[in-house]
PDB file of C-alpha atoms in Angstrom:
ATOM      1  CA  MET A   1     107.358 116.880  70.160  1.00 34.00           C
ATOM      2  CA  LYS A   2     104.369 118.738  71.575  1.00 43.00           C
ATOM      3  CA  ASN A   3     105.112 121.333  74.263  1.00 45.00           C
ATOM      4  CA  LYS A   4     103.946 121.130  77.846  1.00 45.00           C
ATOM      5  CA  ASN A   5     101.327 123.842  77.365  1.00 50.00           C
ATOM      6  CA  TYR A   6      99.719 121.509  74.855  1.00 48.00           C
ATOM      7  CA  LEU A   7      99.952 118.667  77.378  1.00 46.00           C
ATOM      8  CA  SER A   8      98.299 120.836  80.051  1.00 50.00           C
ATOM      9  CA  ASP A   9      95.452 121.733  77.690  1.00 58.00           C
ATOM     10  CA  GLN A  10      95.027 118.096  76.652  1.00 53.00           C
ATOM     11  CA  ILE A  11      94.718 117.002  80.277  1.00 49.00           C
ATOM     12  CA  ARG A  12      92.251 119.765  81.095  1.00 53.00           C
ATOM     13  CA  ASN A  13      90.102 119.217  77.997  1.00 56.00           C
ATOM     14  CA  ASN A  14      90.235 115.472  77.378  1.00 53.00           C
ATOM     15  CA  ILE A  15      90.581 113.691  80.708  1.00 52.00           C
ATOM     16  CA  PRO A  16      87.205 113.502  82.450  1.00 54.00           C
ATOM     17  CA  LYS A  17      86.454 115.317  85.674  1.00 57.00           C
ATOM     18  CA  ARG A  18      83.762 113.898  87.902  1.00 57.00           C
ATOM     19  CA  ASN A  19      80.419 115.636  87.650  1.00 55.00           C
ATOM     20  CA  ILE A  20      79.771 116.359  91.329  1.00 52.00           C
ATOM     21  CA  GLU A  21      76.079 116.880  90.599  1.00 54.00           C
ATOM     22  CA  GLU A  22      75.835 113.096  90.133  1.00 54.00           C
ATOM     23  CA  GLY A  23      76.572 112.533  93.804  1.00 54.00           C
ATOM     24  CA  ARG A  24      74.803 115.576  95.187  1.00 58.00           C
ATOM     25  CA  GLU A  25      71.675 113.723  96.281  1.00 59.00           C
ATOM     26  CA  SER A  26      73.760 111.097  98.062  1.00 61.00           C
ATOM     27  CA  VAL A  27      75.681 113.809  99.917  1.00 60.00           C
ATOM     28  CA  ARG A  28      72.433 115.479 100.959  1.00 64.00           C
ATOM     29  CA  MET A  29      71.101 112.156 102.216  1.00 62.00           C
ATOM     30  CA  PHE A  30      74.235 111.620 104.306  1.00 60.00           C
ATOM     31  CA  VAL A  31      74.020 115.165 105.704  1.00 64.00           C
ATOM     32  CA  GLU A  32      70.433 114.494 106.794  1.00 66.00           C
ATOM     33  CA  MET A  33      71.513 111.268 108.492  1.00 65.00           C
ATOM     34  CA  LEU A  34      74.185 113.209 110.376  1.00 66.00           C
ATOM     35  CA  LYS A  35      71.601 115.752 111.512  1.00 68.00           C
ATOM     36  CA  LYS A  36      69.250 113.065 112.773  1.00 69.00           C
ATOM     37  CA  ARG A  37      72.099 111.502 114.774  1.00 64.00           C
ATOM     38  CA  LYS A  38      73.021 114.995 116.052  1.00 69.00           C
ATOM     39  CA  ILE A  39      76.540 114.702 114.635  1.00 68.00           C
ATOM     40  CA  ASN A  40      77.390 118.343 114.012  1.00 69.00           C
ATOM     41  CA  VAL A  41      80.325 118.281 111.628  1.00 65.00           C
ATOM     42  CA  ILE A  42      79.028 119.807 108.379  1.00 65.00           C
ATOM     43  CA  ASP A  43      79.319 123.493 107.502  1.00 66.00           C
ATOM     44  CA  GLU A  44      76.469 123.747 104.998  1.00 63.00           C
ATOM     45  CA  ALA A  45      77.594 127.180 103.795  1.00 65.00           C
ATOM     46  CA  ILE A  46      80.940 125.698 102.719  1.00 59.00           C
ATOM     47  CA  LEU A  47      79.181 122.655 101.246  1.00 57.00           C
ATOM     48  CA  ASN A  48      76.888 124.845  99.141  1.00 60.00           C
ATOM     49  CA  ARG A  49      79.815 127.027  98.065  1.00 57.00           C
ATOM     50  CA  ALA A  50      81.667 123.912  96.918  1.00 57.00           C
ATOM     51  CA  TYR A  51      78.772 123.066  94.602  1.00 54.00           C
ATOM     52  CA  GLU A  52      78.724 126.610  93.221  1.00 57.00           C
ATOM     53  CA  GLU A  53      82.511 126.682  92.793  1.00 61.00           C
ATOM     54  CA  GLU A  54      83.664 123.075  92.712  1.00 62.00           C
ATOM     55  CA  ASP A  55      87.326 123.466  93.670  1.00 70.00           C
ATOM     56  CA  TYR A  56      86.723 126.327  96.107  1.00 72.00           C
ATOM     57  CA  VAL A  57      88.236 124.655  99.189  1.00 79.00           C
ATOM     58  CA  ASP A  58      91.087 123.086  97.196  1.00 83.00           C
ATOM     59  CA  GLU A  59      92.073 126.440  95.701  1.00 85.00           C
ATOM     60  CA  LYS A  60      92.007 128.109  99.127  1.00 88.00           C
ATOM     61  CA  MET A  61      94.199 125.365 100.563  1.00 89.00           C
ATOM     62  CA  LEU A  62      96.561 125.538  97.576  1.00 88.00           C
ATOM     63  CA  GLY A  63      96.953 129.283  98.142  1.00 90.00           C
ATOM     64  CA  LEU A  64      97.993 128.603 101.734  1.00 93.00           C
ATOM     65  CA  VAL A  65     100.519 125.977 100.573  1.00 92.00           C
ATOM     66  CA  LEU A  66     102.060 128.301  97.966  1.00 90.00           C
ATOM     67  CA  LYS A  67     102.375 131.095 100.518  1.00 93.00           C
ATOM     68  CA  ALA A  68     104.087 128.744 102.985  1.00 95.00           C
ATOM     69  CA  LEU A  69     106.525 127.635 100.267  1.00 92.00           C
ATOM     70  CA  LYS A  70     107.073 131.242  99.120  1.00 92.00           C
ATOM     71  CA  ILE A  71     106.034 130.356  95.562  1.00 88.00           C
ATOM     72  CA  ASP A  72     104.893 133.549  93.824  1.00 85.00           C
ATOM     73  CA  GLU A  73     104.663 132.339  90.234  1.00 78.00           C
ATOM     74  CA  PRO A  74     101.408 130.931  88.823  1.00 74.00           C
ATOM     75  CA  VAL A  75     100.378 127.360  89.612  1.00 79.00           C
ATOM     76  CA  GLN A  76      97.723 125.645  87.515  1.00 73.00           C
ATOM     77  CA  TYR A  77      95.654 123.201  89.564  1.00 72.00           C
ATOM     78  CA  ILE A  78      93.982 120.445  87.525  1.00 69.00           C
ATOM     79  CA  PRO A  79      91.999 117.786  89.433  1.00 62.00           C
ATOM     80  CA  ARG A  80      91.104 114.940  87.045  1.00 57.00           C
ATOM     81  CA  TYR A  81      90.448 111.198  86.828  1.00 52.00           C
ATOM     82  CA  ILE A  82      94.001 110.235  85.930  1.00 57.00           C
ATOM     83  CA  ARG A  83      96.025 107.189  86.876  1.00 55.00           C
ATOM     84  CA  ASN A  84      98.700 109.128  88.752  1.00 59.00           C
ATOM     85  CA  MET A  85      99.529 112.536  90.147  1.00 63.00           C
ATOM     86  CA  ASN A  86     101.977 114.669  88.241  1.00 68.00           C
ATOM     87  CA  ALA A  87     103.597 118.092  88.103  1.00 65.00           C
ATOM     88  CA  PHE A  88     105.551 119.935  85.428  1.00 66.00           C
ATOM     89  CA  HIS A  89     106.452 123.369  84.081  1.00 66.00           C
ATOM     90  CA  ALA A  90     104.591 124.857  81.135  1.00 65.00           C
ATOM     91  CA  ASN A  91     105.934 128.202  79.862  1.00 65.00           C
ATOM     92  CA  GLY A  92     106.711 129.582  83.300  1.00 68.00           C
ATOM     93  CA  THR A  93     103.632 128.086  84.958  1.00 71.00           C
ATOM     94  CA  LYS A  94     103.782 125.162  87.359  1.00 76.00           C
ATOM     95  CA  VAL A  95     101.071 122.613  86.610  1.00 72.00           C
ATOM     96  CA  VAL A  96      99.889 120.185  89.289  1.00 74.00           C
ATOM     97  CA  VAL A  97      97.587 117.372  88.179  1.00 71.00           C
ATOM     98  CA  VAL A  98      95.685 115.732  91.035  1.00 73.00           C
ATOM     99  CA  ASP A  99      94.082 112.299  90.825  1.00 76.00           C
ATOM    100  CA  GLU A 100      90.470 112.811  91.958  1.00 74.00           C
ATOM    101  CA  LEU A 101      89.951 109.095  92.366  1.00 77.00           C
ATOM    102  CA  LEU A 102      92.862 108.923  94.828  1.00 82.00           C
ATOM    103  CA  GLU A 103      91.158 111.684  96.814  1.00 81.00           C
ATOM    104  CA  TYR A 104      87.884 109.734  97.013  1.00 80.00           C
ATOM    105  CA  THR A 105      89.766 106.521  97.816  1.00 84.00           C
ATOM    106  CA  LEU A 106      91.629 108.243 100.638  1.00 90.00           C
ATOM    107  CA  ILE A 107      88.438 109.586 102.242  1.00 86.00           C
ATOM    108  CA  SER A 108      86.780 106.190 102.073  1.00 87.00           C
ATOM    109  CA  PHE A 109      89.841 104.454 103.538  1.00 92.00           C
ATOM    110  CA  LEU A 110      90.005 106.879 106.469  1.00 94.00           C
ATOM    111  CA  PHE A 111      86.341 106.434 107.342  1.00 91.00           C
ATOM    112  CA  THR A 112      86.689 102.658 107.030  1.00 92.00           C
ATOM    113  CA  MET A 113      89.637 102.520 109.420  1.00 95.00           C
ATOM    114  CA  TYR A 114      88.091 104.825 112.025  1.00 95.00           C
ATOM    115  CA  SER A 115      84.775 102.999 111.861  1.00 94.00           C
ATOM    116  CA  LEU A 116      86.551  99.677 112.311  1.00 94.00           C
ATOM    117  CA  GLU A 117      88.339 101.019 115.380  1.00 94.00           C
ATOM    118  CA  ASN A 118      85.172 102.621 116.775  1.00 94.00           C
ATOM    119  CA  ASN A 119      82.848  99.620 116.410  1.00 94.00           C
ATOM    120  CA  ARG A 120      84.067  96.017 116.269  1.00 94.00           C
ATOM    121  CA  SER A 121      80.608  94.463 116.210  1.00 94.00           C
ATOM    122  CA  GLU A 122      80.315  91.661 113.661  1.00 93.00           C
ATOM    123  CA  GLU A 123      77.838  93.706 111.630  1.00 92.00           C
ATOM    124  CA  ASN A 124      80.090  96.748 111.409  1.00 92.00           C
ATOM    125  CA  VAL A 125      83.258  94.727 110.765  1.00 93.00           C
ATOM    126  CA  THR A 126      81.489  93.124 107.802  1.00 90.00           C
ATOM    127  CA  ARG A 127      80.400  96.564 106.545  1.00 89.00           C
ATOM    128  CA  CYS A 128      83.910  98.001 106.900  1.00 90.00           C
ATOM    129  CA  MET A 129      85.731  95.089 105.316  1.00 91.00           C
ATOM    130  CA  LYS A 130      83.347  94.864 102.389  1.00 87.00           C
ATOM    131  CA  ASN A 131      83.888  98.565 101.844  1.00 85.00           C
ATOM    132  CA  PHE A 132      87.661  98.066 101.993  1.00 86.00           C
ATOM    133  CA  TYR A 133      87.980  95.276  99.456  1.00 83.00           C
ATOM    134  CA  VAL A 134      85.403  96.753  97.114  1.00 81.00           C
ATOM    135  CA  LEU A 135      87.282 100.048  97.459  1.00 76.00           C
ATOM    136  CA  GLU A 136      90.496  98.288  96.442  1.00 76.00           C
ATOM    137  CA  ASP A 137      88.889  96.292  93.620  1.00 73.00           C
ATOM    138  CA  LEU A 138      86.979  99.222  92.118  1.00 65.00           C
ATOM    139  CA  GLN A 139      88.773 102.445  92.899  1.00 58.00           C
ATOM    140  CA  ASN A 140      92.372 101.337  93.277  1.00 59.00           C
ATOM    141  CA  GLY A 141      92.078  98.483  90.759  1.00 59.00           C
ATOM    142  CA  LYS A 142      89.538  99.201  88.022  1.00 57.00           C
ATOM    143  CA  ARG A 143      89.751 102.970  88.582  1.00 55.00           C
ATOM    144  CA  GLU A 144      86.017 103.333  89.061  1.00 54.00           C
ATOM    145  CA  ILE A 145      84.000 105.067  91.785  1.00 56.00           C
ATOM    146  CA  GLY A 146      81.730 102.644  93.573  1.00 55.00           C
ATOM    147  CA  THR A 147      80.624 100.971  96.779  1.00 56.00           C
ATOM    148  CA  HIS A 148      79.169  97.603  97.701  1.00 52.00           C
ATOM    149  CA  ASN A 149      76.105  99.202  99.300  1.00 59.00           C
ATOM    150  CA  GLU A 150      75.376 102.910  99.708  1.00 64.00           C
ATOM    151  CA  THR A 151      73.258 102.529 102.849  1.00 70.00           C
ATOM    152  CA  GLN A 152      75.890 100.389 104.571  1.00 69.00           C
ATOM    153  CA  LEU A 153      78.540 102.913 103.563  1.00 68.00           C
ATOM    154  CA  TYR A 154      76.560 105.652 105.306  1.00 70.00           C
ATOM    155  CA  GLU A 155      76.074 103.529 108.425  1.00 76.00           C
ATOM    156  CA  MET A 156      79.778 102.775 108.552  1.00 69.00           C
ATOM    157  CA  SER A 157      80.587 106.477 108.208  1.00 75.00           C
ATOM    158  CA  LEU A 158      78.375 107.759 111.032  1.00 79.00           C
ATOM    159  CA  LEU A 159      81.234 108.233 113.451  1.00 84.00           C
ATOM    160  CA  PRO A 160      81.443 110.235 116.676  1.00 87.00           C
ATOM    161  CA  GLU A 161      82.161 113.916 116.010  1.00 86.00           C
ATOM    162  CA  ASN A 162      85.766 113.744 117.197  1.00 88.00           C
ATOM    163  CA  LEU A 163      86.573 110.920 114.756  1.00 92.00           C
ATOM    164  CA  MET A 164      84.741 112.652 111.900  1.00 87.00           C
ATOM    165  CA  HIS A 165      86.824 115.777 112.461  1.00 90.00           C
ATOM    166  CA  THR A 166      90.028 113.749 112.784  1.00 95.00           C
ATOM    167  CA  ALA A 167      89.311 111.856 109.544  1.00 93.00           C
ATOM    168  CA  MET A 168      88.768 115.066 107.588  1.00 91.00           C
ATOM    169  CA  ASP A 169      91.814 116.733 109.148  1.00 95.00           C
ATOM    170  CA  ASN A 170      93.759 113.621 108.079  1.00 97.00           C
ATOM    171  CA  TYR A 171      92.389 114.041 104.565  1.00 94.00           C
ATOM    172  CA  TRP A 172      93.407 117.683 104.180  1.00 94.00           C
ATOM    173  CA  THR A 173      96.839 117.288 105.759  1.00 97.00           C
ATOM    174  CA  ILE A 174      97.523 114.293 103.496  1.00 97.00           C
ATOM    175  CA  TRP A 175      96.230 116.332 100.531  1.00 94.00           C
ATOM    176  CA  THR A 176      98.685 119.069 101.505  1.00 95.00           C
ATOM    177  CA  PHE A 177     101.504 116.526 101.692  1.00 97.00           C
ATOM    178  CA  LEU A 178     100.636 115.162  98.234  1.00 93.00           C
ATOM    179  CA  ILE A 179     100.542 118.660  96.736  1.00 93.00           C
ATOM    180  CA  GLY A 180     103.900 119.467  98.345  1.00 94.00           C
ATOM    181  CA  HIS A 181     105.359 116.251  96.919  1.00 94.00           C
ATOM    182  CA  GLU A 182     104.229 117.126  93.400  1.00 90.00           C
ATOM    183  CA  LEU A 183     105.404 120.731  93.709  1.00 92.00           C
ATOM    184  CA  TYR A 184     108.888 119.418  94.515  1.00 93.00           C
ATOM    185  CA  HIS A 185     108.907 117.686  91.124  1.00 90.00           C
ATOM    186  CA  ALA A 186     107.754 120.892  89.394  1.00 86.00           C
ATOM    187  CA  ILE A 187     110.425 122.970  91.166  1.00 88.00           C
ATOM    188  CA  HIS A 188     113.230 120.432  90.641  1.00 90.00           C
ATOM    189  CA  PRO A 189     112.690 118.861  87.192  1.00 86.00           C
ATOM    190  CA  GLU A 190     116.410 118.106  87.035  1.00 89.00           C
ATOM    191  CA  ASP A 191     116.146 115.677  89.971  1.00 85.00           C
ATOM    192  CA  ARG A 192     115.433 112.366  88.264  1.00 86.00           C
ATOM    193  CA  ASN A 193     117.028 109.649  90.343  1.00 87.00           C
ATOM    194  CA  GLY A 194     114.122 107.260  90.757  1.00 90.00           C
ATOM    195  CA  LYS A 195     113.507 106.186  94.331  1.00 95.00           C
ATOM    196  CA  ASP A 196     115.900 108.735  95.835  1.00 96.00           C
ATOM    197  CA  THR A 197     114.041 111.552  94.099  1.00 96.00           C
ATOM    198  CA  GLU A 198     110.711 110.329  95.436  1.00 96.00           C
ATOM    199  CA  LEU A 199     112.096 110.180  98.967  1.00 97.00           C
ATOM    200  CA  ARG A 200     113.450 113.727  98.624  1.00 97.00           C
ATOM    201  CA  ALA A 201     110.029 114.880  97.401  1.00 96.00           C
ATOM    202  CA  ASP A 202     108.433 113.257 100.452  1.00 97.00           C
ATOM    203  CA  GLN A 203     110.884 115.065 102.733  1.00 98.00           C
ATOM    204  CA  TYR A 204     110.122 118.384 101.051  1.00 97.00           C
ATOM    205  CA  ALA A 205     106.387 117.768 101.467  1.00 97.00           C
ATOM    206  CA  TYR A 206     106.765 116.701 105.092  1.00 98.00           C
ATOM    207  CA  ARG A 207     108.701 119.856 105.982  1.00 98.00           C
ATOM    208  CA  LEU A 208     105.842 121.822 104.391  1.00 97.00           C
ATOM    209  CA  LEU A 209     103.322 120.013 106.594  1.00 98.00           C
ATOM    210  CA  ILE A 210     105.357 120.594 109.771  1.00 98.00           C
ATOM    211  CA  ASN A 211     105.749 124.260 108.811  1.00 97.00           C
ATOM    212  CA  LEU A 212     101.972 124.666 108.482  1.00 98.00           C
ATOM    213  CA  ILE A 213     101.351 122.852 111.774  1.00 98.00           C
ATOM    214  CA  MET A 214     103.689 125.270 113.518  1.00 97.00           C
ATOM    215  CA  GLN A 215     102.075 128.236 111.744  1.00 97.00           C
ATOM    216  CA  GLN A 216      98.667 127.147 113.014  1.00 97.00           C
ATOM    217  CA  LYS A 217     100.104 126.679 116.511  1.00 96.00           C
ATOM    218  CA  LYS A 218     101.059 130.380 116.328  1.00 96.00           C
ATOM    219  CA  ASN A 219      97.543 131.224 115.030  1.00 96.00           C
ATOM    220  CA  GLU A 220      98.921 132.236 111.612  1.00 96.00           C
ATOM    221  CA  VAL A 221      96.559 130.037 109.551  1.00 96.00           C
ATOM    222  CA  PRO A 222      93.132 131.468 108.582  1.00 93.00           C
ATOM    223  CA  GLU A 223      90.376 129.992 110.732  1.00 91.00           C
ATOM    224  CA  GLU A 224      88.532 128.375 107.824  1.00 88.00           C
ATOM    225  CA  LEU A 225      91.697 126.457 106.856  1.00 92.00           C
ATOM    226  CA  GLN A 226      92.689 125.304 110.322  1.00 93.00           C
ATOM    227  CA  VAL A 227      93.196 121.585 109.847  1.00 95.00           C
ATOM    228  CA  PHE A 228      96.900 121.603 110.741  1.00 97.00           C
ATOM    229  CA  TRP A 229      96.615 120.488 114.341  1.00 97.00           C
ATOM    230  CA  GLU A 230      99.608 118.965 116.086  1.00 97.00           C
ATOM    231  CA  ASP A 231      97.850 115.586 116.132  1.00 97.00           C
ATOM    232  CA  GLN A 232      98.202 115.523 112.318  1.00 97.00           C
ATOM    233  CA  TYR A 233     101.988 115.396 112.228  1.00 98.00           C
ATOM    234  CA  LEU A 234     101.942 111.691 111.264  1.00 98.00           C
ATOM    235  CA  SER A 235      99.252 111.882 108.578  1.00 98.00           C
ATOM    236  CA  PRO A 236     101.652 110.950 105.718  1.00 98.00           C
ATOM    237  CA  ILE A 237     102.378 107.687 107.568  1.00 98.00           C
ATOM    238  CA  ILE A 238      98.627 106.983 107.375  1.00 98.00           C
ATOM    239  CA  LEU A 239      98.717 107.557 103.603  1.00 97.00           C
ATOM    240  CA  PHE A 240     101.534 105.047 103.189  1.00 97.00           C
ATOM    241  CA  GLU A 241      99.727 102.586 105.469  1.00 97.00           C
ATOM    242  CA  MET A 242      96.792 102.717 103.061  1.00 95.00           C
ATOM    243  CA  PHE A 243      99.099 101.855 100.157  1.00 94.00           C
ATOM    244  CA  ARG A 244     100.720  99.070 102.205  1.00 96.00           C
ATOM    245  CA  LEU A 245      97.373  97.488 103.057  1.00 95.00           C
ATOM    246  CA  PHE A 246      96.256  97.685  99.426  1.00 91.00           C
ATOM    247  CA  ASP A 247      99.472  95.857  98.479  1.00 93.00           C
ATOM    248  CA  VAL A 248      98.807  93.174 101.111  1.00 94.00           C
ATOM    249  CA  TYR A 249      95.341  92.566  99.691  1.00 91.00           C
ATOM    250  CA  SER A 250      96.621  92.470  96.107  1.00 89.00           C
ATOM    251  CA  GLU A 251      99.345  89.971  97.007  1.00 92.00           C
ATOM    252  CA  LEU A 252      96.875  87.800  98.911  1.00 91.00           C
ATOM    253  CA  LYS A 253      94.874  87.615  95.674  1.00 87.00           C
ATOM    254  CA  GLY A 254      97.973  86.488  93.792  1.00 89.00           C
ATOM    255  CA  LYS A 255      99.095  89.754  92.224  1.00 87.00           C
ATOM    256  CA  LYS A 256     102.850  90.382  92.319  1.00 88.00           C
ATOM    257  CA  ILE A 257     103.673  93.887  93.576  1.00 89.00           C
ATOM    258  CA  VAL A 258     106.905  95.338  92.153  1.00 89.00           C
ATOM    259  CA  TYR A 259     108.287  98.822  92.863  1.00 92.00           C
ATOM    260  CA  GLN A 260     110.850 100.001  90.321  1.00 87.00           C
ATOM    261  CA  ASP A 261     111.173 103.793  90.249  1.00 87.00           C
ATOM    262  CA  HIS A 262     109.264 104.375  93.485  1.00 91.00           C
ATOM    263  CA  PRO A 263     110.037 103.326  97.065  1.00 96.00           C
ATOM    264  CA  THR A 264     107.740 100.876  98.826  1.00 96.00           C
ATOM    265  CA  PRO A 265     105.199 102.200 101.356  1.00 96.00           C
ATOM    266  CA  LYS A 266     107.428 100.870 104.159  1.00 97.00           C
ATOM    267  CA  GLU A 267     110.472 102.693 102.747  1.00 97.00           C
ATOM    268  CA  ARG A 268     108.441 105.895 102.539  1.00 97.00           C
ATOM    269  CA  GLN A 269     107.264 105.506 106.141  1.00 98.00           C
ATOM    270  CA  ASP A 270     110.841 104.897 107.319  1.00 98.00           C
ATOM    271  CA  ASN A 271     111.980 107.959 105.374  1.00 98.00           C
ATOM    272  CA  ILE A 272     109.526 110.176 107.272  1.00 98.00           C
ATOM    273  CA  PHE A 273     110.430 108.606 110.618  1.00 97.00           C
ATOM    274  CA  SER A 274     114.113 109.335 109.897  1.00 97.00           C
ATOM    275  CA  MET A 275     113.337 113.071 109.817  1.00 97.00           C
ATOM    276  CA  PHE A 276     112.020 113.309 113.369  1.00 95.00           C
ATOM    277  CA  LYS A 277     115.309 114.184 115.067  1.00 93.00           C
ATOM    278  CA  ASP A 278     116.053 117.179 112.827  1.00 95.00           C
ATOM    279  CA  ASP A 279     112.629 118.322 111.593  1.00 96.00           C
ATOM    280  CA  ILE A 280     110.167 117.951 114.474  1.00 96.00           C
ATOM    281  CA  PRO A 281     110.374 121.081 116.690  1.00 96.00           C
ATOM    282  CA  GLU A 282     110.890 120.393 120.380  1.00 94.00           C
ATOM    283  CA  GLU A 283     107.841 122.513 121.243  1.00 95.00           C
ATOM    284  CA  MET A 284     105.520 120.345 119.154  1.00 95.00           C
ATOM    285  CA  ASN A 285     103.161 118.159 121.191  1.00 94.00           C
ATOM    286  CA  THR A 286     103.395 114.743 119.533  1.00 96.00           C
ATOM    287  CA  GLU A 287     101.414 112.703 122.053  1.00 96.00           C
ATOM    288  CA  GLU A 288      97.988 113.066 120.417  1.00 96.00           C
ATOM    289  CA  GLY A 289      99.418 112.470 116.955  1.00 97.00           C
ATOM    290  CA  ASN A 290     100.903 109.198 118.132  1.00 97.00           C
ATOM    291  CA  LYS A 291      97.466 108.169 119.411  1.00 97.00           C
ATOM    292  CA  VAL A 292      95.824 109.052 116.074  1.00 97.00           C
ATOM    293  CA  LEU A 293      98.338 106.952 114.153  1.00 97.00           C
ATOM    294  CA  ASN A 294      97.904 104.044 116.554  1.00 97.00           C
ATOM    295  CA  LEU A 295      94.136 104.077 115.947  1.00 96.00           C
ATOM    296  CA  ILE A 296      94.789 103.626 112.215  1.00 97.00           C
ATOM    297  CA  LEU A 297      97.515 101.024 112.720  1.00 97.00           C
ATOM    298  CA  ASN A 298      95.283  99.005 115.053  1.00 97.00           C
ATOM    299  CA  SER A 299      92.524  98.960 112.445  1.00 97.00           C
ATOM    300  CA  SER A 300      94.966  98.197 109.651  1.00 97.00           C
ATOM    301  CA  GLU A 301      96.396  95.229 111.571  1.00 97.00           C
ATOM    302  CA  TYR A 302      92.883  93.953 112.307  1.00 96.00           C
ATOM    303  CA  ALA A 303      91.893  94.375 108.644  1.00 96.00           C
ATOM    304  CA  GLU A 304      95.002  92.541 107.454  1.00 96.00           C
ATOM    305  CA  ASP A 305      94.386  89.611 109.814  1.00 96.00           C
ATOM    306  CA  TRP A 306      90.725  89.483 108.680  1.00 94.00           C
ATOM    307  CA  LEU A 307      91.715  89.470 105.005  1.00 93.00           C
ATOM    308  CA  ARG A 308      94.350  86.771 105.503  1.00 94.00           C
ATOM    309  CA  TYR A 309      91.881  84.552 107.319  1.00 92.00           C
ATOM    310  CA  LYS A 310      89.030  85.010 104.833  1.00 90.00           C
ATOM    311  CA  ILE A 311      91.215  84.501 101.776  1.00 90.00           C
ATOM    312  CA  SER A 312      92.869  81.443 103.347  1.00 89.00           C
ATOM    313  CA  LYS A 313      89.353  79.994 103.636  1.00 85.00           C
ATOM    314  CA  GLY A 314      88.551  80.864 100.041  1.00 84.00           C
ATOM    315  CA  LYS A 315      85.815  83.310 101.027  1.00 74.00           C
ATOM    316  CA  LEU A 316      86.937  86.352  99.000  1.00 70.00           C
ATOM    317  CA  CYS A 317      88.318  84.663  95.887  1.00 49.00           C
TER     318      CYS A 317
END
């Protein structure tokens, strides 16, 4: 049986990583569109640094997470196109494998939901919903990056500054939650009880997120990493809502969804909600976070109703 160091090397060397140069021109085009609309949300210095050192922001954020968890030993961070996220020990080193495609899917989902809430014109609803079901078919289904129409994707994504910032804060707080979840598995390899283990990993990750939110409230998070606003305390619920809506769409198309070793998105949401009494500090302001979640839930409900209607009429089959 090959050791885990071998497995780590195999993942790093043989599973493809997206060449970010392929999308560089598209990113530049979107940045120019933002400038023309006077939507000031891009730090070009950070953007350029990310192209020079691809995982620059991720590594900085991971360092913050490890410090918060008091993890001093080495952690190997491997973002790759892989069908799931994973974590394991390899000769004293924790290895966390991150699914890049899930990251891209998450960003696209967030922008779709906020755009749908921001603009319910027929034209924009069509743009958003096409992006959603193509997102599900390609990225969540066939495991391929893609969009139905690049120009329409840009138009859908030109949100007011406050929503742009909220979407990206959602992304990084969810990313932090996912990393915390996987680190639980690396720290507790003996915990292998299927659904119960996954729920414990979620609780571990959620406590990490709440810890970082409270650290930022005390101004203990470096300025360049300050995404942990109090209005992000429900961001994992948004992640599970994405999975739930993907399941709805899959079932509407006739695919049977079965969860065996993992809890359903609804069970994972309920698990987080059950922690509020003991794990949400009294001094945390939850009002804005509730509003953020409601924006997503409103869009998700609208999207689900739209999908049910269209599929019932045979228009997406």
